[in-house]
C-alpha positions as protocol buffer text, in pm:
chain_id: "A"
residue {
  index: 1
  type: GLU
  ca { x: -3 y: -12 z: 10 }
}
residue {
  index: 2
  type: PRO
  ca { x: 259 y: 262 z: 86 }
}
residue {
  index: 3
  type: GLN
  ca { x: 438 y: 232 z: -232 }
}
residue {
  index: 4
  type: GLN
  ca { x: 127 y: 348 z: -431 }
}
residue {
  index: 5
  type: MET
  ca { x: 139 y: 709 z: -237 }
}
residue {
  index: 6
  type: GLU
  ca { x: 512 y: 733 z: -335 }
}
residue {
  index: 7
  type: GLU
  ca { x: 463 y: 718 z: -718 }
}
residue {
  index: 8
  type: PRO
  ca { x: 234 y: 1008 z: -768 }
}
residue {
  index: 9
  type: ALA
  ca { x: 448 y: 1217 z: -542 }
}
residue {
  index: 10
  type: GLN
  ca { x: 763 y: 1147 z: -723 }
}
residue {
  index: 11
  type: SER
  ca { x: 590 y: 1212 z: -1075 }
}
residue {
  index: 12
  type: THR
  ca { x: 437 y: 1567 z: -960 }
}
residue {
  index: 13
  type: GLY
  ca { x: 796 y: 1622 z: -825 }
}
residue {
  index: 14
  type: LEU
  ca { x: 931 y: 1558 z: -1169 }
}
residue {
  index: 15
  type: PHE
  ca { x: 684 y: 1759 z: -1323 }
}
residue {
  index: 16
  type: GLU
  ca { x: 744 y: 2077 z: -1115 }
}
residue {
  index: 17
  type: ALA
  ca { x: 1107 y: 2055 z: -1171 }
}
residue {
  index: 18
  type: ALA
  ca { x: 1066 y: 2036 z: -1533 }
}
residue {
  index: 19
  type: ASN
  ca { x: 799 y: 2319 z: -1514 }
}
residue {
  index: 20
  type: ARG
  ca { x: 1049 y: 2533 z: -1305 }
}
residue {
  index: 21
  type: GLU
  ca { x: 1340 y: 2467 z: -1588 }
}
residue {
  index: 22
  type: PHE
  ca { x: 1093 y: 2568 z: -1851 }
}
residue {
  index: 23
  type: GLU
  ca { x: 991 y: 2900 z: -1671 }
}
residue {
  index: 24
  type: SER
  ca { x: 1352 y: 2986 z: -1621 }
}
residue {
  index: 25
  type: THR
  ca { x: 1458 y: 2936 z: -1959 }
}
residue {
  index: 26
  type: GLU
  ca { x: 1184 y: 3153 z: -2102 }
}
residue {
  index: 27
  type: SER
  ca { x: 1257 y: 3451 z: -1886 }
}
residue {
  index: 28
  type: GLY
  ca { x: 1625 y: 3571 z: -1877 }
}
residue {
  index: 29
  type: SER
  ca { x: 1866 y: 3636 z: -2152 }
}
residue {
  index: 30
  type: ASP
  ca { x: 1787 y: 3358 z: -2396 }
}
residue {
  index: 31
  type: THR
  ca { x: 1514 y: 3500 z: -2594 }
}
residue {
  index: 32
  type: SER
  ca { x: 1727 y: 3829 z: -2627 }
}
residue {
  index: 33
  type: ASP
  ca { x: 2027 y: 3650 z: -2766 }
}
residue {
  index: 34
  type: ILE
  ca { x: 1784 y: 3454 z: -3027 }
}
residue {
  index: 35
  type: SER
  ca { x: 1655 y: 3808 z: -3148 }
}
residue {
  index: 36
  type: GLU
  ca { x: 2021 y: 3930 z: -3185 }
}
residue {
  index: 37
  type: GLU
  ca { x: 2105 y: 3632 z: -3363 }
}
residue {
  index: 38
  type: LEU
  ca { x: 1841 y: 3667 z: -3624 }
}
residue {
  index: 39
  type: SER
  ca { x: 1925 y: 4035 z: -3707 }
}
residue {
  index: 40
  type: ALA
  ca { x: 2289 y: 3970 z: -3735 }
}
residue {
  index: 41
  type: GLN
  ca { x: 2188 y: 3695 z: -3996 }
}
residue {
  index: 42
  type: ASP
  ca { x: 1975 y: 3934 z: -4171 }
}
residue {
  index: 43
  type: GLY
  ca { x: 2272 y: 4185 z: -4227 }
}
residue {
  index: 44
  type: GLU
  ca { x: 2513 y: 3961 z: -4326 }
}
residue {
  index: 45
  type: GLY
  ca { x: 2432 y: 4004 z: -4695 }
}
residue {
  index: 46
  type: LYS
  ca { x: 2239 y: 3645 z: -4704 }
}
residue {
  index: 47
  type: SER
  ca { x: 1927 y: 3838 z: -4747 }
}
residue {
  index: 48
  type: ALA
  ca { x: 1585 y: 3666 z: -4673 }
}
residue {
  index: 49
  type: GLY
  ca { x: 1519 y: 3697 z: -5046 }
}
residue {
  index: 50
  type: GLU
  ca { x: 1820 y: 3501 z: -5145 }
}
residue {
  index: 51
  type: THR
  ca { x: 1739 y: 3225 z: -4883 }
}
residue {
  index: 52
  type: ALA
  ca { x: 1389 y: 3188 z: -5031 }
}
residue {
  index: 53
  type: SER
  ca { x: 1529 y: 3160 z: -5372 }
}
residue {
  index: 54
  type: VAL
  ca { x: 1739 y: 2869 z: -5256 }
}
residue {
  index: 55
  type: LEU
  ca { x: 1452 y: 2703 z: -5070 }
}
residue {
  index: 56
  type: LYS
  ca { x: 1248 y: 2746 z: -5382 }
}
residue {
  index: 57
  type: THR
  ca { x: 1476 y: 2556 z: -5635 }
}
residue {
  index: 58
  type: ARG
  ca { x: 1514 y: 2292 z: -5365 }
}
residue {
  index: 59
  type: LEU
  ca { x: 1146 y: 2242 z: -5346 }
}
residue {
  index: 60
  type: GLU
  ca { x: 1111 y: 2287 z: -5726 }
}
residue {
  index: 61
  type: ASP
  ca { x: 1366 y: 2016 z: -5780 }
}
residue {
  index: 62
  type: SER
  ca { x: 1221 y: 1760 z: -5529 }
}
residue {
  index: 63
  type: VAL
  ca { x: 848 y: 1846 z: -5641 }
}
residue {
  index: 64
  type: LEU
  ca { x: 898 y: 1865 z: -6045 }
}
residue {
  index: 65
  type: PRO
  ca { x: 981 y: 1473 z: -6096 }
}
residue {
  index: 66
  type: ASP
  ca { x: 661 y: 1378 z: -5882 }
}
residue {
  index: 67
  type: THR
  ca { x: 429 y: 1616 z: -6083 }
}
residue {
  index: 68
  type: GLN
  ca { x: 549 y: 1501 z: -6407 }
}
residue {
  index: 69
  type: LEU
  ca { x: 506 y: 1144 z: -6335 }
}
residue {
  index: 70
  type: GLN
  ca { x: 132 y: 1242 z: -6220 }
}
residue {
  index: 71
  type: ARG
  ca { x: 68 y: 1446 z: -6507 }
}
residue {
  index: 72
  type: GLU
  ca { x: 195 y: 1132 z: -6750 }
}
residue {
  index: 73
  type: GLU
  ca { x: -16 y: 888 z: -6538 }
}
residue {
  index: 74
  type: ARG
  ca { x: -321 y: 1065 z: -6501 }
}
residue {
  index: 75
  type: PRO
  ca { x: -445 y: 1115 z: -6845 }
}
residue {
  index: 76
  type: THR
  ca { x: -372 y: 780 z: -6945 }
}
residue {
  index: 77
  type: SER
  ca { x: -566 y: 636 z: -6671 }
}
residue {
  index: 78
  type: THR
  ca { x: -854 y: 856 z: -6703 }
}
residue {
  index: 79
  type: SER
  ca { x: -845 y: 828 z: -7084 }
}
residue {
  index: 80
  type: SER
  ca { x: -809 y: 479 z: -7094 }
}
residue {
  index: 81
  type: SER
  ca { x: -1089 y: 419 z: -6872 }
}
residue {
  index: 82
  type: ASN
  ca { x: -1315 y: 652 z: -7076 }
}
residue {
  index: 83
  type: VAL
  ca { x: -1221 y: 503 z: -7419 }
}
residue {
  index: 84
  type: VAL
  ca { x: -1302 y: 144 z: -7254 }
}
residue {
  index: 85
  type: GLY
  ca { x: -1652 y: 298 z: -7129 }
}
residue {
  index: 86
  type: GLU
  ca { x: -1704 y: 425 z: -7486 }
}
residue {
  index: 87
  type: VAL
  ca { x: -1620 y: 116 z: -7676 }
}
residue {
  index: 88
  type: VAL
  ca { x: -1844 y: -79 z: -7423 }
}
residue {
  index: 89
  type: LYS
  ca { x: -2136 y: 147 z: -7530 }
}
residue {
  index: 90
  type: THR
  ca { x: -2042 y: 125 z: -7908 }
}
residue {
  index: 91
  type: MET
  ca { x: -2027 y: -239 z: -7907 }
}
residue {
  index: 92
  type: GLN
  ca { x: -2357 y: -275 z: -7726 }
}
residue {
  index: 93
  type: HIS
  ca { x: -2502 y: -21 z: -7988 }
}
residue {
  index: 94
  type: PHE
  ca { x: -2368 y: -247 z: -8289 }
}
residue {
  index: 95
  type: MET
  ca { x: -2497 y: -559 z: -8102 }
}
residue {
  index: 96
  type: GLU
  ca { x: -2854 y: -406 z: -8095 }
}
residue {
  index: 97
  type: LYS
  ca { x: -2832 y: -232 z: -8419 }
}
residue {
  index: 98
  type: PHE
  ca { x: -2723 y: -528 z: -8637 }
}
residue {
  index: 99
  type: GLY
  ca { x: -2879 y: -808 z: -8380 }
}
residue {
  index: 100
  type: MET
  ca { x: -2520 y: -949 z: -8352 }
}
residue {
  index: 101
  type: ASP
  ca { x: -2347 y: -1125 z: -8056 }
}
residue {
  index: 102
  type: LEU
  ca { x: -2046 y: -991 z: -7874 }
}
residue {
  index: 103
  type: PHE
  ca { x: -1802 y: -1205 z: -8046 }
}
residue {
  index: 104
  type: THR
  ca { x: -1906 y: -1084 z: -8375 }
}
residue {
  index: 105
  type: VAL
  ca { x: -1889 y: -723 z: -8287 }
}
residue {
  index: 106
  type: THR
  ca { x: -1573 y: -752 z: -8099 }
}
residue {
  index: 107
  type: GLN
  ca { x: -1431 y: -955 z: -8425 }
}
residue {
  index: 108
  type: ALA
  ca { x: -1540 y: -673 z: -8653 }
}
residue {
  index: 109
  type: LEU
  ca { x: -1383 y: -395 z: -8399 }
}
residue {
  index: 110
  type: LEU
  ca { x: -1065 y: -604 z: -8412 }
}
residue {
  index: 111
  type: LYS
  ca { x: -1061 y: -646 z: -8792 }
}
residue {
  index: 112
  type: ASN
  ca { x: -1089 y: -272 z: -8834 }
}
residue {
  index: 113
  type: THR
  ca { x: -814 y: -158 z: -8585 }
}
residue {
  index: 114
  type: GLY
  ca { x: -1098 y: -51 z: -8302 }
}
residue {
  index: 115
  type: GLU
  ca { x: -1207 y: 232 z: -8565 }
}
residue {
  index: 116
  type: VAL
  ca { x: -1577 y: 292 z: -8484 }
}
residue {
  index: 117
  type: GLU
  ca { x: -1677 y: 453 z: -8801 }
}
residue {
  index: 118
  type: THR
  ca { x: -1496 y: 208 z: -9006 }
}
residue {
  index: 119
  type: THR
  ca { x: -1628 y: -89 z: -8832 }
}
residue {
  index: 120
  type: LEU
  ca { x: -1992 y: 61 z: -8835 }
}
residue {
  index: 121
  type: TYR
  ca { x: -1984 y: 82 z: -9227 }
}
residue {
  index: 122
  type: PHE
  ca { x: -1829 y: -254 z: -9235 }
}
residue {
  index: 123
  type: LEU
  ca { x: -2115 y: -401 z: -9020 }
}
residue {
  index: 124
  type: GLN
  ca { x: -2346 y: -229 z: -9260 }
}
residue {
  index: 125
  type: THR
  ca { x: -2191 y: -312 z: -9589 }
}
residue {
  index: 126
  type: GLY
  ca { x: -1965 y: -589 z: -9521 }
}
residue {
  index: 127
  type: GLN
  ca { x: -1646 y: -372 z: -9644 }
}
residue {
  index: 128
  type: ARG
  ca { x: -1431 y: -91 z: -9518 }
}
residue {
  index: 129
  type: LEU
  ca { x: -1504 y: 273 z: -9543 }
}
residue {
  index: 130
  type: ASP
  ca { x: -1169 y: 329 z: -9725 }
}
residue {
  index: 131
  type: GLY
  ca { x: -1202 y: 36 z: -9965 }
}
residue {
  index: 132
  type: TYR
  ca { x: -938 y: -153 z: -9810 }
}
residue {
  index: 133
  type: PRO
  ca { x: -979 y: -494 z: -9689 }
}
residue {
  index: 134
  type: VAL
  ca { x: -1013 y: -587 z: -9316 }
}
residue {
  index: 135
  type: TRP
  ca { x: -736 y: -732 z: -9131 }
}
residue {
  index: 136
  type: SER
  ca { x: -727 y: -1113 z: -9081 }
}
residue {
  index: 137
  type: ARG
  ca { x: -555 y: -1336 z: -8823 }
}
residue {
  index: 138
  type: GLU
  ca { x: -315 y: -1406 z: -9094 }
}
residue {
  index: 139
  type: ASP
  ca { x: -226 y: -1030 z: -9177 }
}
residue {
  index: 140
  type: ASP
  ca { x: -161 y: -982 z: -8821 }
}
residue {
  index: 141
  type: LEU
  ca { x: 88 y: -1266 z: -8802 }
}
residue {
  index: 142
  type: GLU
  ca { x: 260 y: -1122 z: -9099 }
}
residue {
  index: 143
  type: LEU
  ca { x: 286 y: -814 z: -8959 }
}
residue {
  index: 144
  type: GLN
  ca { x: 462 y: -936 z: -8649 }
}
residue {
  index: 145
  type: LYS
  ca { x: 752 y: -1057 z: -8873 }
}
residue {
  index: 146
  type: ASP
  ca { x: 1014 y: -786 z: -8886 }
}
residue {
  index: 147
  type: ASP
  ca { x: 1031 y: -832 z: -9283 }
}
residue {
  index: 148
  type: GLU
  ca { x: 1044 y: -548 z: -9491 }
}
residue {
  index: 149
  type: ARG
  ca { x: 904 y: -758 z: -9801 }
}
residue {
  index: 150
  type: VAL
  ca { x: 619 y: -884 z: -9589 }
}
residue {
  index: 151
  type: ARG
  ca { x: 547 y: -504 z: -9469 }
}
residue {
  index: 152
  type: ASN
  ca { x: 547 y: -384 z: -9827 }
}
residue {
  index: 153
  type: LYS
  ca { x: 301 y: -647 z: -9919 }
}
residue {
  index: 154
  type: LEU
  ca { x: 63 y: -569 z: -9634 }
}
residue {
  index: 155
  type: ILE
  ca { x: 133 y: -167 z: -9722 }
}
residue {
  index: 156
  type: ALA
  ca { x: 9 y: -285 z: -10084 }
}
residue {
  index: 157
  type: LYS
  ca { x: -296 y: -448 z: -9939 }
}
residue {
  index: 158
  type: PHE
  ca { x: -385 y: -209 z: -9684 }
}
residue {
  index: 159
  type: GLY
  ca { x: -247 y: 133 z: -9720 }
}
residue {
  index: 160
  type: ALA
  ca { x: 34 y: 272 z: -9521 }
}
residue {
  index: 161
  type: GLU
  ca { x: -165 y: 474 z: -9293 }
}
residue {
  index: 162
  type: ASN
  ca { x: -367 y: 140 z: -9198 }
}
residue {
  index: 163
  type: VAL
  ca { x: -51 y: -68 z: -9171 }
}
residue {
  index: 164
  type: ALA
  ca { x: 80 y: 220 z: -8919 }
}
residue {
  index: 165
  type: LYS
  ca { x: -242 y: 217 z: -8714 }
}
residue {
  index: 166
  type: ARG
  ca { x: -238 y: -160 z: -8703 }
}
residue {
  index: 167
  type: VAL
  ca { x: 92 y: -162 z: -8559 }
}
residue {
  index: 168
  type: ALA
  ca { x: -16 y: 90 z: -8311 }
}
residue {
  index: 169
  type: PHE
  ca { x: -335 y: -88 z: -8242 }
}
residue {
  index: 170
  type: ARG
  ca { x: -153 y: -433 z: -8182 }
}
residue {
  index: 171
  type: LYS
  ca { x: 87 y: -261 z: -7926 }
}
residue {
  index: 172
  type: SER
  ca { x: -185 y: -116 z: -7721 }
}
């Protein structure tokens, strides 16, 4: 029992001692020293403006890489989800319009490099808007070969622009 009495007494004693020290540092010469140091630093030619500019460049150095990363990341993530949303809507629209199943519509989009207008025209007429044939699995396999002769054959068949679009489409 007596031990319990001693502990609180000790802690209050410690608290009082700490408090007393705190009070003594607050009054007295300490604060005046600090203000003198500050005014001395200002007069030393290193003006507040200079210090601020040093800080600013440090901040910019540390901040810029992050913001650039975010700037590059954000649009792709938002635009790709928007694109996916649009594609889904378009595919549903095609399925209803032409009474086709998802597989047929997906195939039509893939054969037409994901181009909506071209696919729409293709589903309506059975041919591409620009008069070129649609892409087949074989054509895609040919496209993957890094062979200039094969590439030229495909360009002759589909047109240079369509081949370029197809390459980009396959990578995405």
